[in-house]
mmCIF file of C-alpha atoms in Angstrom:
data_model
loop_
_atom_site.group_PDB
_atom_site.id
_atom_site.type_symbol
_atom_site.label_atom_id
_atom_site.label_comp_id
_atom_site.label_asym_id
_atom_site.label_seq_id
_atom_site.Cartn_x
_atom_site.Cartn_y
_atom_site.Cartn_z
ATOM 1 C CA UNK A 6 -53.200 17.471 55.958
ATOM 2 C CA UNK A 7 -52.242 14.089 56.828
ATOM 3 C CA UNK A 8 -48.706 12.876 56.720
ATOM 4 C CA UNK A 9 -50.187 9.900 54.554
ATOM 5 C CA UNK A 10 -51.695 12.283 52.185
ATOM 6 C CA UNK A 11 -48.223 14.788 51.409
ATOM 7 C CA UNK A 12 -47.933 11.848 48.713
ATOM 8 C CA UNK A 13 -45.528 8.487 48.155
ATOM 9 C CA UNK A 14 -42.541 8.154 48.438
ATOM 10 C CA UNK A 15 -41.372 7.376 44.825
ATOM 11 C CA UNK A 16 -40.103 3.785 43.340
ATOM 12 C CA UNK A 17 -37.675 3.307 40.511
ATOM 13 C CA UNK A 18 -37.633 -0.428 39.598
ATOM 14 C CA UNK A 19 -39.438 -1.481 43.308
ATOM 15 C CA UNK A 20 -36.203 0.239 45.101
ATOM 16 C CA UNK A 21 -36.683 3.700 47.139
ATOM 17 C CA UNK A 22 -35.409 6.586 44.967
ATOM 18 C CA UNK A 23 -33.632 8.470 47.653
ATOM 19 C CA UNK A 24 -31.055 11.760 47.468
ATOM 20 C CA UNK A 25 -27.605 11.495 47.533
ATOM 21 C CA UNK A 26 -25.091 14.112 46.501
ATOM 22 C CA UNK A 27 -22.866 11.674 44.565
ATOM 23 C CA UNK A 28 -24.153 11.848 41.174
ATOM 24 C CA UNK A 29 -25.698 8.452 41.213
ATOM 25 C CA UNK A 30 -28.331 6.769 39.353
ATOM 26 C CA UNK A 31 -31.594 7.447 40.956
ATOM 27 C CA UNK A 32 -32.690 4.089 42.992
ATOM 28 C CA UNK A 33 -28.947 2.834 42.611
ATOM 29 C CA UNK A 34 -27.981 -0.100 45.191
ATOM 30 C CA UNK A 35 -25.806 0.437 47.956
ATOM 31 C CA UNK A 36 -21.749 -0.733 47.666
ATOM 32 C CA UNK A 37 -20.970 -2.307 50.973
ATOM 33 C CA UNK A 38 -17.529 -1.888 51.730
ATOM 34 C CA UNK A 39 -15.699 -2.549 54.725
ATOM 35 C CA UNK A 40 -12.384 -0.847 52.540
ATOM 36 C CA UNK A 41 -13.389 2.103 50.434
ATOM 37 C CA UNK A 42 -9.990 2.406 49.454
ATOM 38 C CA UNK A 43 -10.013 -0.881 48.325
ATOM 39 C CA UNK A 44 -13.198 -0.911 46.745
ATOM 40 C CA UNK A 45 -11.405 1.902 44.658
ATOM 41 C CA UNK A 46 -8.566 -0.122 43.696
ATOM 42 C CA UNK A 47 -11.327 -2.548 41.806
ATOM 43 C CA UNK A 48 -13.052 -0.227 40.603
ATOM 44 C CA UNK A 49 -10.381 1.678 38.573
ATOM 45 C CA UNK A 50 -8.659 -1.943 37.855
ATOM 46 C CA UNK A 51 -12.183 -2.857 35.906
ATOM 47 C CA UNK A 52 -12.464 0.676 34.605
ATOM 48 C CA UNK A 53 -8.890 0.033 33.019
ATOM 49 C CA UNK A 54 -9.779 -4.022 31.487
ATOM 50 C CA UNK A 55 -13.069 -2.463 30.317
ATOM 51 C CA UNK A 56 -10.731 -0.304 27.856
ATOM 52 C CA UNK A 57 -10.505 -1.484 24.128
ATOM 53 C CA UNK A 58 -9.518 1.696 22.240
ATOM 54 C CA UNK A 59 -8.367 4.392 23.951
ATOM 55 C CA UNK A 60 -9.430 7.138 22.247
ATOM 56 C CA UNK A 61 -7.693 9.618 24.190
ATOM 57 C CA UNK A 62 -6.051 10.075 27.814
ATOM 58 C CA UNK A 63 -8.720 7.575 29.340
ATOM 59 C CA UNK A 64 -6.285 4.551 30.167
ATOM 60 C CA UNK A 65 -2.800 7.360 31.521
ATOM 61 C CA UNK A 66 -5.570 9.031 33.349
ATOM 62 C CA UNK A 67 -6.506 5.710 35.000
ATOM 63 C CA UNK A 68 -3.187 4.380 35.603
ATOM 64 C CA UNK A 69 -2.194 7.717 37.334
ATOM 65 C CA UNK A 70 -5.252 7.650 39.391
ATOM 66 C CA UNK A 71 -4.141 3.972 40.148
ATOM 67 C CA UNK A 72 -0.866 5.431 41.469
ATOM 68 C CA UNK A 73 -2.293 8.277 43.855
ATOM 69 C CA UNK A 74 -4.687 5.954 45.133
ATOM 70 C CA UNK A 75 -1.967 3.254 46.715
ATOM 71 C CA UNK A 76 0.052 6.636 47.920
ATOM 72 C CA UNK A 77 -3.384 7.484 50.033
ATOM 73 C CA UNK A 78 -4.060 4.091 51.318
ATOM 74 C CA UNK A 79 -0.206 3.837 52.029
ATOM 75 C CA UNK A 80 -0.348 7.175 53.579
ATOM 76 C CA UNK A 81 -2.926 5.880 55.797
ATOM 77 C CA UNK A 82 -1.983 2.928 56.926
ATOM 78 C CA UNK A 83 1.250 4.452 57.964
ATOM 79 C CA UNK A 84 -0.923 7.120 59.996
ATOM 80 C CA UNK A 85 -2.674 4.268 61.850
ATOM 81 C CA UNK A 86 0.420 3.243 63.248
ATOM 82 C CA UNK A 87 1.705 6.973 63.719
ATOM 83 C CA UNK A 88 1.053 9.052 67.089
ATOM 84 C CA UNK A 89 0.318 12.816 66.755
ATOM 85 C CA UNK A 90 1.960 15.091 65.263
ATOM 86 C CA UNK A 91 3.384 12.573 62.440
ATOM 87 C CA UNK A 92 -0.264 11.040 62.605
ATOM 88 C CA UNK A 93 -1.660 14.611 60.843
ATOM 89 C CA UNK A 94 0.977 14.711 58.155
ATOM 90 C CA UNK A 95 0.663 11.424 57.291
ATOM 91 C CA UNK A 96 -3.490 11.833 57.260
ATOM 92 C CA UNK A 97 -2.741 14.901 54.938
ATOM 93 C CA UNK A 98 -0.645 12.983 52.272
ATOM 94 C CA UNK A 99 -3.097 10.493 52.311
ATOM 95 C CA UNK A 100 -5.827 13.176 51.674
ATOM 96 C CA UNK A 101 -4.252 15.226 49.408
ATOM 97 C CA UNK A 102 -3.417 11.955 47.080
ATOM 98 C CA UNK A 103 -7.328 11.176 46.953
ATOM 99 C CA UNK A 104 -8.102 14.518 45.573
ATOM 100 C CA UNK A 105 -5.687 14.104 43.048
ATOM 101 C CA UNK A 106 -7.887 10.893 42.005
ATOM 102 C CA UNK A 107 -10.933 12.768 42.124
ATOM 103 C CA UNK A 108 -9.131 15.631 39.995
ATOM 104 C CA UNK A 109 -7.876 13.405 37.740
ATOM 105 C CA UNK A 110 -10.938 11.479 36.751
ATOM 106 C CA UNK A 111 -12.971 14.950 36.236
ATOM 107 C CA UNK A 112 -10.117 15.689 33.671
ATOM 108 C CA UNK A 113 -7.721 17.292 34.936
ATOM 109 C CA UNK A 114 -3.796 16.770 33.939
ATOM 110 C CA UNK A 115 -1.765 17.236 37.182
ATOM 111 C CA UNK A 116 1.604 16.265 35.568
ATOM 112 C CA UNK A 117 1.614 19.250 32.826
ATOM 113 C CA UNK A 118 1.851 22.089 34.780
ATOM 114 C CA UNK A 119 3.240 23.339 38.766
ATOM 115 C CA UNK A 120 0.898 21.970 40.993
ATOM 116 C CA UNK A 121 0.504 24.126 44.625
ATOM 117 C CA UNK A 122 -1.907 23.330 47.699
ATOM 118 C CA UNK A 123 -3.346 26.286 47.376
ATOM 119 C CA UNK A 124 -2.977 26.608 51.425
ATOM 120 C CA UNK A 125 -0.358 28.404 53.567
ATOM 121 C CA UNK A 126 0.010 28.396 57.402
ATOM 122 C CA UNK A 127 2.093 32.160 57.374
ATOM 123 C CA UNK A 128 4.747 32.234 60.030
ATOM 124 C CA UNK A 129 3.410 34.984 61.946
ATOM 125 C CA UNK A 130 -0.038 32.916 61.741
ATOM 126 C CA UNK A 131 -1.137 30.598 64.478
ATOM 127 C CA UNK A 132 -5.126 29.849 64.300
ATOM 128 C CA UNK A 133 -5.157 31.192 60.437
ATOM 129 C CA UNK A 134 -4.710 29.472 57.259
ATOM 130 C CA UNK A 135 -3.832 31.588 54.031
ATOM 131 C CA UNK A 136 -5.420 31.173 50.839
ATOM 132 C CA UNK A 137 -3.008 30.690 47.826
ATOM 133 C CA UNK A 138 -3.319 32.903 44.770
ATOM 134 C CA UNK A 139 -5.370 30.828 42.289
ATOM 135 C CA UNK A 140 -4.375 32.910 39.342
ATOM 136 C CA UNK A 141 -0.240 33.037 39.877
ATOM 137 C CA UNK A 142 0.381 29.521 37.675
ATOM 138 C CA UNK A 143 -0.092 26.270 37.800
ATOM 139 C CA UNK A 144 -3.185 24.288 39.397
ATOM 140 C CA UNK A 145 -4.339 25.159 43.018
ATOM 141 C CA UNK A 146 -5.480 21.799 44.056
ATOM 142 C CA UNK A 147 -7.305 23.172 47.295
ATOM 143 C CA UNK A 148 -9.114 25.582 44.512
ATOM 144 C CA UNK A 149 -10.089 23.427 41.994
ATOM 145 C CA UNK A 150 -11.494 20.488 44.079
ATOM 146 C CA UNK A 151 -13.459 23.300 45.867
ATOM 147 C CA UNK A 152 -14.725 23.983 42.711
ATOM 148 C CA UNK A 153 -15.685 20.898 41.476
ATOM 149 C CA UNK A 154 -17.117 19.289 44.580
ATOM 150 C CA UNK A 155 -19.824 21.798 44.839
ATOM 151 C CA UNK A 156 -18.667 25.377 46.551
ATOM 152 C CA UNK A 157 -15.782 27.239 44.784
ATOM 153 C CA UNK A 158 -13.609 29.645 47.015
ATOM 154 C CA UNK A 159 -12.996 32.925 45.975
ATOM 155 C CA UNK A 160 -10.633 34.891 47.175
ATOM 156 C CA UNK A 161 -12.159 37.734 46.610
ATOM 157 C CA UNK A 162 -14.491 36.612 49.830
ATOM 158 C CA UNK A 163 -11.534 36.850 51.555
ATOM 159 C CA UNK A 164 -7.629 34.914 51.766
ATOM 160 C CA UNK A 165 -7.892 33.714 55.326
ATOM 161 C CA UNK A 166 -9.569 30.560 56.927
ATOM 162 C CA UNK A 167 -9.933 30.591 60.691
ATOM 163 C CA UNK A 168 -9.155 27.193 62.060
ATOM 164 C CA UNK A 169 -12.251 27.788 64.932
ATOM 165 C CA UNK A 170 -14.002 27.818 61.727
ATOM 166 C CA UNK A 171 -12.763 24.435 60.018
ATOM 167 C CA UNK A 172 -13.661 22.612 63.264
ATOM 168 C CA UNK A 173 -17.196 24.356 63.286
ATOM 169 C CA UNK A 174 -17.719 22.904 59.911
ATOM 170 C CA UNK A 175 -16.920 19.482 60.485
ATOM 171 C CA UNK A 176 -19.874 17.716 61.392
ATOM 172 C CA UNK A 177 -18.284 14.369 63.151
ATOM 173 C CA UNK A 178 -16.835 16.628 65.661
ATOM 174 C CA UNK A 179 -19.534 19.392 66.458
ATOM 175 C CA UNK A 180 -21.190 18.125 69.401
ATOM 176 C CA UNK A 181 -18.186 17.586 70.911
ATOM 177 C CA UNK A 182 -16.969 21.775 70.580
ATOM 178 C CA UNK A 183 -20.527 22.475 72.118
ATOM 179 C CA UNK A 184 -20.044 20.117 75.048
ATOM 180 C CA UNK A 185 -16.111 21.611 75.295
ATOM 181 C CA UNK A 186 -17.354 25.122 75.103
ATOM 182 C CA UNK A 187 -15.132 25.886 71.952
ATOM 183 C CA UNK A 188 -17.855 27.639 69.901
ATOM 184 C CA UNK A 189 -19.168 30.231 72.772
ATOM 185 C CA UNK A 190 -20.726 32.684 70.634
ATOM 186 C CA UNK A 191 -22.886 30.477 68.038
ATOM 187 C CA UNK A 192 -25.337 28.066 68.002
ATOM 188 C CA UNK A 193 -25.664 24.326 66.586
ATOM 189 C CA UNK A 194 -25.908 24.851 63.084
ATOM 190 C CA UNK A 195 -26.244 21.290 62.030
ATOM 191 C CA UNK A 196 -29.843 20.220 61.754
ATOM 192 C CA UNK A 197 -30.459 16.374 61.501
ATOM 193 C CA UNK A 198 -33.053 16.289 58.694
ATOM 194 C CA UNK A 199 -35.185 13.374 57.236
ATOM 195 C CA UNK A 200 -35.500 13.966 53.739
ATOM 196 C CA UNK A 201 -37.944 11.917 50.732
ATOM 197 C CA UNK A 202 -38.438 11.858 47.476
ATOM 198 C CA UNK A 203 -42.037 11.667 46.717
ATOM 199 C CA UNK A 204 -44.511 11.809 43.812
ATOM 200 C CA UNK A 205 -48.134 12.684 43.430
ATOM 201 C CA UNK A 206 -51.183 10.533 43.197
ATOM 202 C CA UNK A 207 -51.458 10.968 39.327
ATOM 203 C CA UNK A 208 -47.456 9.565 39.828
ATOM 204 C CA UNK A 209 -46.439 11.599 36.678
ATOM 205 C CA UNK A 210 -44.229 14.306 39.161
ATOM 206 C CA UNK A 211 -42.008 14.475 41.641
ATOM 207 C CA UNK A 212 -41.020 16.329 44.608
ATOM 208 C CA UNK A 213 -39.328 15.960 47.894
ATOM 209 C CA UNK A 214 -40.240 16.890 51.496
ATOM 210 C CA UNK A 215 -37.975 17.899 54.709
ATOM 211 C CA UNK A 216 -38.972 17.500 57.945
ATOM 212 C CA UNK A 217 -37.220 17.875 61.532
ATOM 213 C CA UNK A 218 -37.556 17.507 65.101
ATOM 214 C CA UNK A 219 -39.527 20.618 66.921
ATOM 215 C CA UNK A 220 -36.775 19.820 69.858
ATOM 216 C CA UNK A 221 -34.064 21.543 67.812
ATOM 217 C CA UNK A 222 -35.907 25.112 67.639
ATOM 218 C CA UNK A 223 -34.314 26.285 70.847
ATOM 219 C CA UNK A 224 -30.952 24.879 70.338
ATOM 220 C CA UNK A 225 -30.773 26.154 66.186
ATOM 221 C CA UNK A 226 -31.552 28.538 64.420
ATOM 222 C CA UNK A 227 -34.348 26.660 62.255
ATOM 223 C CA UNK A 228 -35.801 30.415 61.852
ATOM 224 C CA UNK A 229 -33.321 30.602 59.078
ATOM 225 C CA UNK A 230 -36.345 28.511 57.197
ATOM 226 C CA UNK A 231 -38.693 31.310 56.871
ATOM 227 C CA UNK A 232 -35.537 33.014 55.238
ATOM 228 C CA UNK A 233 -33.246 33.077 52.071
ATOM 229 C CA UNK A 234 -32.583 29.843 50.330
ATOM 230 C CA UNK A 235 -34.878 27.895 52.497
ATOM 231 C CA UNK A 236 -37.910 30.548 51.646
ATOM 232 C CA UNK A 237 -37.376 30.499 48.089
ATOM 233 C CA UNK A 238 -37.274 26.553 47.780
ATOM 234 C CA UNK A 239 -39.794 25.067 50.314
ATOM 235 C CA UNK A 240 -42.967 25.829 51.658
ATOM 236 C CA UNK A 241 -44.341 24.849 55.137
ATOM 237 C CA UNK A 242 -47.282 22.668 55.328
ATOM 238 C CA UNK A 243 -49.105 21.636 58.450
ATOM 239 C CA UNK A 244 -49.090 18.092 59.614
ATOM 240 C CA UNK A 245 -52.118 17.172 61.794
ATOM 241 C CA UNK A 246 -50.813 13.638 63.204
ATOM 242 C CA UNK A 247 -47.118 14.939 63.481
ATOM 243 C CA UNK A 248 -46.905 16.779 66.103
ATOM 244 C CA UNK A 249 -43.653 16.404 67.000
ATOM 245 C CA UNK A 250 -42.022 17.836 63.703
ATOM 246 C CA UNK A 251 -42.095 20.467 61.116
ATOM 247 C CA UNK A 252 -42.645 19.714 57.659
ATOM 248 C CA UNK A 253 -41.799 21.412 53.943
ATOM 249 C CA UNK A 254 -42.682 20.425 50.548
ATOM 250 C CA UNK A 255 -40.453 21.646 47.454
ATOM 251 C CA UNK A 256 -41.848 24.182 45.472
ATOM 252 C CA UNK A 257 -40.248 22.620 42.866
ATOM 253 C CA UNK A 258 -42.122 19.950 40.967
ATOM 254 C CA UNK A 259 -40.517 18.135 38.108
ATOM 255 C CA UNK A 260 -42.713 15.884 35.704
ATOM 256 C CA UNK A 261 -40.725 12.750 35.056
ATOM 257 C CA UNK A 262 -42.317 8.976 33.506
ATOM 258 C CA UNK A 263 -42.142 6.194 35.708
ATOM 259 C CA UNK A 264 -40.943 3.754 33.847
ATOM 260 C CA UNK A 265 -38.823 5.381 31.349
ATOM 261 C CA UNK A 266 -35.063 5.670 31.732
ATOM 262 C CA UNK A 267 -34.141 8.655 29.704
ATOM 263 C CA UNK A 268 -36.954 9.706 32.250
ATOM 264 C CA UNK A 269 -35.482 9.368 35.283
ATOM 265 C CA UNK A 270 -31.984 10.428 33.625
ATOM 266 C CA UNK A 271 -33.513 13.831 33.316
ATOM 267 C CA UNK A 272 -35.893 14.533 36.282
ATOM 268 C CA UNK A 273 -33.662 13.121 38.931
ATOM 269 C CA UNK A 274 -30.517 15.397 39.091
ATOM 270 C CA UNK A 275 -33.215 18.169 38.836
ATOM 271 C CA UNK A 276 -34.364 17.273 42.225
ATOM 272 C CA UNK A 277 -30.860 16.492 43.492
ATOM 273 C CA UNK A 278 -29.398 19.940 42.487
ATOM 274 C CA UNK A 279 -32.407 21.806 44.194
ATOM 275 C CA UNK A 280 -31.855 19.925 47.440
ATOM 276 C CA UNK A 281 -27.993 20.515 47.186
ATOM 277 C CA UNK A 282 -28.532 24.212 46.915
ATOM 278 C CA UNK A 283 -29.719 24.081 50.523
ATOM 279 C CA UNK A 284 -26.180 22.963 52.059
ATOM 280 C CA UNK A 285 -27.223 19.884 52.903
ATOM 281 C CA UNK A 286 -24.349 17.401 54.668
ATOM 282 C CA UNK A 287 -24.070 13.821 54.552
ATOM 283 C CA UNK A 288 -23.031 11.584 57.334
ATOM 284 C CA UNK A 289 -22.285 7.853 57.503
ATOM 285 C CA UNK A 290 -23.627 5.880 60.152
ATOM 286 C CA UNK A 291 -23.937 2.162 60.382
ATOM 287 C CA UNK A 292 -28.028 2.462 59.953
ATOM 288 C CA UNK A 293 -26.622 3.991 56.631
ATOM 289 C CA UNK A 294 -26.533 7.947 55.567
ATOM 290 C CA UNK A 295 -28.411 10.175 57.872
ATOM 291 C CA UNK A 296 -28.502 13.998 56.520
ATOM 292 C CA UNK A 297 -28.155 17.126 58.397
ATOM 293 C CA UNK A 298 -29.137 20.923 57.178
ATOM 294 C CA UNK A 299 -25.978 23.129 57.640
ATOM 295 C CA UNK A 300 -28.314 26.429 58.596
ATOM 296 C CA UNK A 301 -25.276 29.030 58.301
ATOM 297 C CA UNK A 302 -24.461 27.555 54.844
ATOM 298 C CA UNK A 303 -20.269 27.912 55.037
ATOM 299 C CA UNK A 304 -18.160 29.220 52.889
ATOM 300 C CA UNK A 305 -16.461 26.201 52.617
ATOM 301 C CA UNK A 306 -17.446 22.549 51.160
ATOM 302 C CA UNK A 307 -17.908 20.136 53.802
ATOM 303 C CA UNK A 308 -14.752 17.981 52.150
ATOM 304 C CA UNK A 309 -12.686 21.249 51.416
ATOM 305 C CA UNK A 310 -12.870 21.897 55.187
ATOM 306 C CA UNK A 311 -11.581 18.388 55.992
ATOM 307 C CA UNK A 312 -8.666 18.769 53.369
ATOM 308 C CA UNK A 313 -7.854 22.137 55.102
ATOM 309 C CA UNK A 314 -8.289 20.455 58.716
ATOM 310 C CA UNK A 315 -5.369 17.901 57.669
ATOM 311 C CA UNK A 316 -3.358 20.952 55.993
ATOM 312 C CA UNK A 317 -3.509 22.624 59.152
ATOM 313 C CA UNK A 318 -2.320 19.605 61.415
ATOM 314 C CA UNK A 319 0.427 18.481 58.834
ATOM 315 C CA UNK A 320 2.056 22.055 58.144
ATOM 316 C CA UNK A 321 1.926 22.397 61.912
ATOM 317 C CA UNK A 322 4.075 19.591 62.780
ATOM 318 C CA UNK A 323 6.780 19.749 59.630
ATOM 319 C CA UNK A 324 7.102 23.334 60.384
ATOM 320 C CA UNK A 325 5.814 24.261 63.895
ATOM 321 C CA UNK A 326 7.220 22.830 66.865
ATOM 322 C CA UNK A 327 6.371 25.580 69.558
ATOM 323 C CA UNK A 328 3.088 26.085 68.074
ATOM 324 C CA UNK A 329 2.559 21.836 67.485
ATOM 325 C CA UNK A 330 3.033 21.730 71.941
ATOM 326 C CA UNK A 331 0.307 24.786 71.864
ATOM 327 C CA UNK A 332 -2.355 23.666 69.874
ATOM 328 C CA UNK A 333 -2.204 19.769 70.540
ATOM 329 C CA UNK A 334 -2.032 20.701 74.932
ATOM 330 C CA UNK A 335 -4.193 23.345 74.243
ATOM 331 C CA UNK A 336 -8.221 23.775 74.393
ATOM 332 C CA UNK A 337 -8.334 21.974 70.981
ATOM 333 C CA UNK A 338 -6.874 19.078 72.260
ATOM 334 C CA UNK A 339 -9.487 16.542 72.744
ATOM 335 C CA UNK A 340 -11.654 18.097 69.322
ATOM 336 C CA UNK A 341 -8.765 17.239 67.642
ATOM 337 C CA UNK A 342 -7.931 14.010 69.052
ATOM 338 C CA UNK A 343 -11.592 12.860 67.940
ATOM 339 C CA UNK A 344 -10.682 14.403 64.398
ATOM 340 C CA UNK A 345 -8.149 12.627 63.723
ATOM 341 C CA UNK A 346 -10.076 9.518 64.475
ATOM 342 C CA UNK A 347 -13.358 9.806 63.263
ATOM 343 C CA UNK A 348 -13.083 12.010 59.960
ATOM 344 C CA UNK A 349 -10.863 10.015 58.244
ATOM 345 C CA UNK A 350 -13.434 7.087 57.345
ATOM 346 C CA UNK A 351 -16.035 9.141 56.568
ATOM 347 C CA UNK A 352 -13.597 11.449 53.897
ATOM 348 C CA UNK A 353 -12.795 8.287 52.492
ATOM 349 C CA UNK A 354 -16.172 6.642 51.816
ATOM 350 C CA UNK A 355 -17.591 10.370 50.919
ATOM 351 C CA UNK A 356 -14.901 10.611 48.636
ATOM 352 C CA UNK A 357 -14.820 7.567 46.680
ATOM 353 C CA UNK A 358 -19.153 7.758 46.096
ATOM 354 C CA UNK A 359 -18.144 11.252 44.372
ATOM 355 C CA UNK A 360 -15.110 9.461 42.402
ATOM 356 C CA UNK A 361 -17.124 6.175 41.932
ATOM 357 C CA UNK A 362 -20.415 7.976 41.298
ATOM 358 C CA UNK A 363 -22.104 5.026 43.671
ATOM 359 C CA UNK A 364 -22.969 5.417 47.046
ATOM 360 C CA UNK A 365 -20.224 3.875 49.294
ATOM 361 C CA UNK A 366 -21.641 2.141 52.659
ATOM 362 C CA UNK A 367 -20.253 0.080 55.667
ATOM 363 C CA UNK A 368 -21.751 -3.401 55.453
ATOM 364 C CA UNK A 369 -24.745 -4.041 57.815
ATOM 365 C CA UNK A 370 -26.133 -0.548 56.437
ATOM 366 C CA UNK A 371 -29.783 -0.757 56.711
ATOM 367 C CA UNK A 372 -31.540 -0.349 53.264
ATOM 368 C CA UNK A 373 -35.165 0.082 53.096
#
C-alpha cells in the first residue's frame, strides 16, 4: 500500500477534523490565547450574561468558578515573582484553585461538604506521597478530578505515589531526567506520534491512523504495539514509500454522514474515546499540539501527576525545611527547576480546553 491510498484525511465544513482530548466539536477552530487564564475570565463572564432563567445552580456555580479562577491567576502571578521554595506553594494554590473550576463546572458543590486534597507528604516520608482515604467524608479533590479527567485512582492499586514517578510522567521534563541520568532503570516511554483522522473512498466512515519514527525502536519500547491495548485497537499495515516510519490503522470503523451534524455529534467522540484509551498525551508547542504515545500507560492522568508534582513542592516547603535544602540541592535540582518553569503554561492551557471544551492555543499556532 501506498501512503496516498490508507485514505483522506477527513473534512468537516472544509476544516481538518483532527483529535483532541478536550471534548470539542469535531473540526472546531483554534482559541489563540496569549492568557488562558484570561481567556477563562471571558469565557465564564459570557457564560454568566448568556443566563436568562436560572433554572437551577447554573449562575452560583458560575460565580464561584469566577472566584477560584482570580485566586489561580493571583496565585500565579505572585509565583512569578516568588523564588523557590515559596515559588511551589504558590504554583500549588494556583493549581489547586483551577481544579476547583473544572470541578465545579462538571457539577460538583465544593461549599456543602469538608473538602481534603486527597494528598499527604507523611513525616517519616521523603520521596513518597500518601494517598488520602476517598471514602472517610467529604470530597477528595485529588480523587475526583482524577476521576473525571480520564484515569480514576484507586487505592486499592495502592496509597503511595513515588515522586521518581511524578517526574517520569511529566512529559515537558522527560528528556531532561534521561540526559541527567534520573531514570537509570527504564526507557523513554514517550513516543512522539502523528496521528489523522481519515475516511474511506466511499467517504461514508471513518477511521484514524498512527504512525511514528522507526528511529525510536531502540530508544522505546514501541514492541509494546504488538501487545495489549495497542493489539486490540490497531493493526499494522505496510507502507511502501514510507520507509522511514511505521504505520497502524484503527480497527475501529465508525459510519458517520458528511454533512450532517447530529452526524458528526455521534461518530466523532466514538473515534476520540478509542484513541484516548491508548494513553495518548498532549503537548503544546508553538507549531500547535504535537501528541506523544505514553507506552507504559501510568497509573496516573497526565494533569493528576502535575497537581501532585505542585503538592509535593508546596507541602515540602510549608512543612519541610531539612528535607526543602535536600531535594532542591539535590539530584532533582535542575528537573525541578525546569518544572517549575515549563509545566505551568501548559497545565493552564490543557486545563482551560477541558473546562472550556475548545482547544486553547498560543497565537502564531500553525493550523492546517
Amino acid at each position: 500500500m501506498k501512503l496516498e491510498d490508507i485514505g483522506e484525511q477527513v473534512l468537516r465544513e472544509y476544516k481538518s477534523v483532527k483529535y483532541f482530548p478536550f471534548e470539542n466539536d469535531a473540526g472546531a477552530p483554534f482559541i489563540l490565547t496569549s492568557d488562558p487564564l484570561s481567556y477563562l475570565e471571558a469565557w465564564l463572564d459570557n457564560k454568566l450574561t448568556a443566563i436568562q432563567r436560572d433554572s437551577g445552580k447554573s449562575r452560583n456555580n458560575l460565580k464561584k468558578a469566577q472566584y477560584f479562577t482570580q485566586l489561580s491567576k493571583d496565585f500565579y502571578n505572585s509565583a512569578k515573582l516568588a523564588k523557590m521554595p515559596s515559588k511551589g506553594t504558590l504554583i500549588y494554590y494556583s493549581f489547586i484553585n483551577l481544579t476547583k473550576v473544572f470541578l465545579i463546572l462538571r457539577g460538583y458543590d465544593l461549599e456543602t461538604k469538608m473538602e481534603h486534597h486527597g494528598l499527604s507528604l507523611p513525616s517519616e516520608s521523603k520521596l513518597k506521597l500518601k494517598l488520602a482515604n476517598p471514602n472517610g467524608g467529604g470530597i477528595s479533590i485529588f480523587h475526583e478530578f482524577s476521576k473525571i479527567i480520564g484515569r480514576e485512582v484507586k487505592n486499592e492499586d495502592g496509597v503511595n505515589i513515588e515522586f521518581q514517578d511524578l517526574l517520569r510522567n511529566l512529559p515537558e521534563v522527560h528528556e531532561i531526567g534521561y540526559a541527567l541520568n534520573l531514570f537509570p532503570d527504564s526507557k523513554r516511554k514517550f513516543l512522539p506520534v502523528e496521528i489523522k483522522i481519515r475516511t474511506n473512498k466511499t467517504r461514508n466512515k471513518l477511521f484514524y491512523t498512527i504512525n511514528y519514527e522507526k528511529k525510536f525502536c531502540k530508544q522505546m519500547n514501541v514492541e509494546k504495539f504488538e501487545k495489549g491495548i495497542f493489539k486490540k485497537k490497531l493493526t499494522p499495515i505496510e507502507v511502501e514509500n514510507d520507509p522511514y516510519r511505521n504505520h497502524f490503522k484503527s480497527i475501529l470503523q465508525v459510519g458517520y454522514t458528511k454533512n450532517s451534524d447530529k452526524s458528526w455529534k455521534m461518530c466523532y467522540p466514538k473515534i476520540i474515546k478509542d484513541l484516548n484509551e491508548l494513553n495518548i498525551v498532549p503537548m503544546l508547542t508553538r507549531n500547535g499540539y504535537r501528541f506523544y504515545i505514553d507506552l507504559e500507560g501510568a497509573r496516573l492522568h497526565r494533569l493528576s501527576s502535575v497537581l501532585a508534582f505542585s503538592y509535593y513542592l508546596g507541602t515540602v516547603a510549608r512543612y519541610r525545611p531539612t528535607l526543602n535544602e535536600t531535594i532542591l540541592k539535590g539530584k532533582y535540582q535542575s528537573i525541578i527547576n525546569e518544572a517549575i518553569t515549563s509545566v505551568p503554561t501548559q497545565f493552564f492551557y490543557l486545563m482551560v480546553s477541558h473546562i472550556t471544551n475548545q482547544i486553547c492555543a498560543i497565537p502564531m499556532a500553525k493550523i492546517e
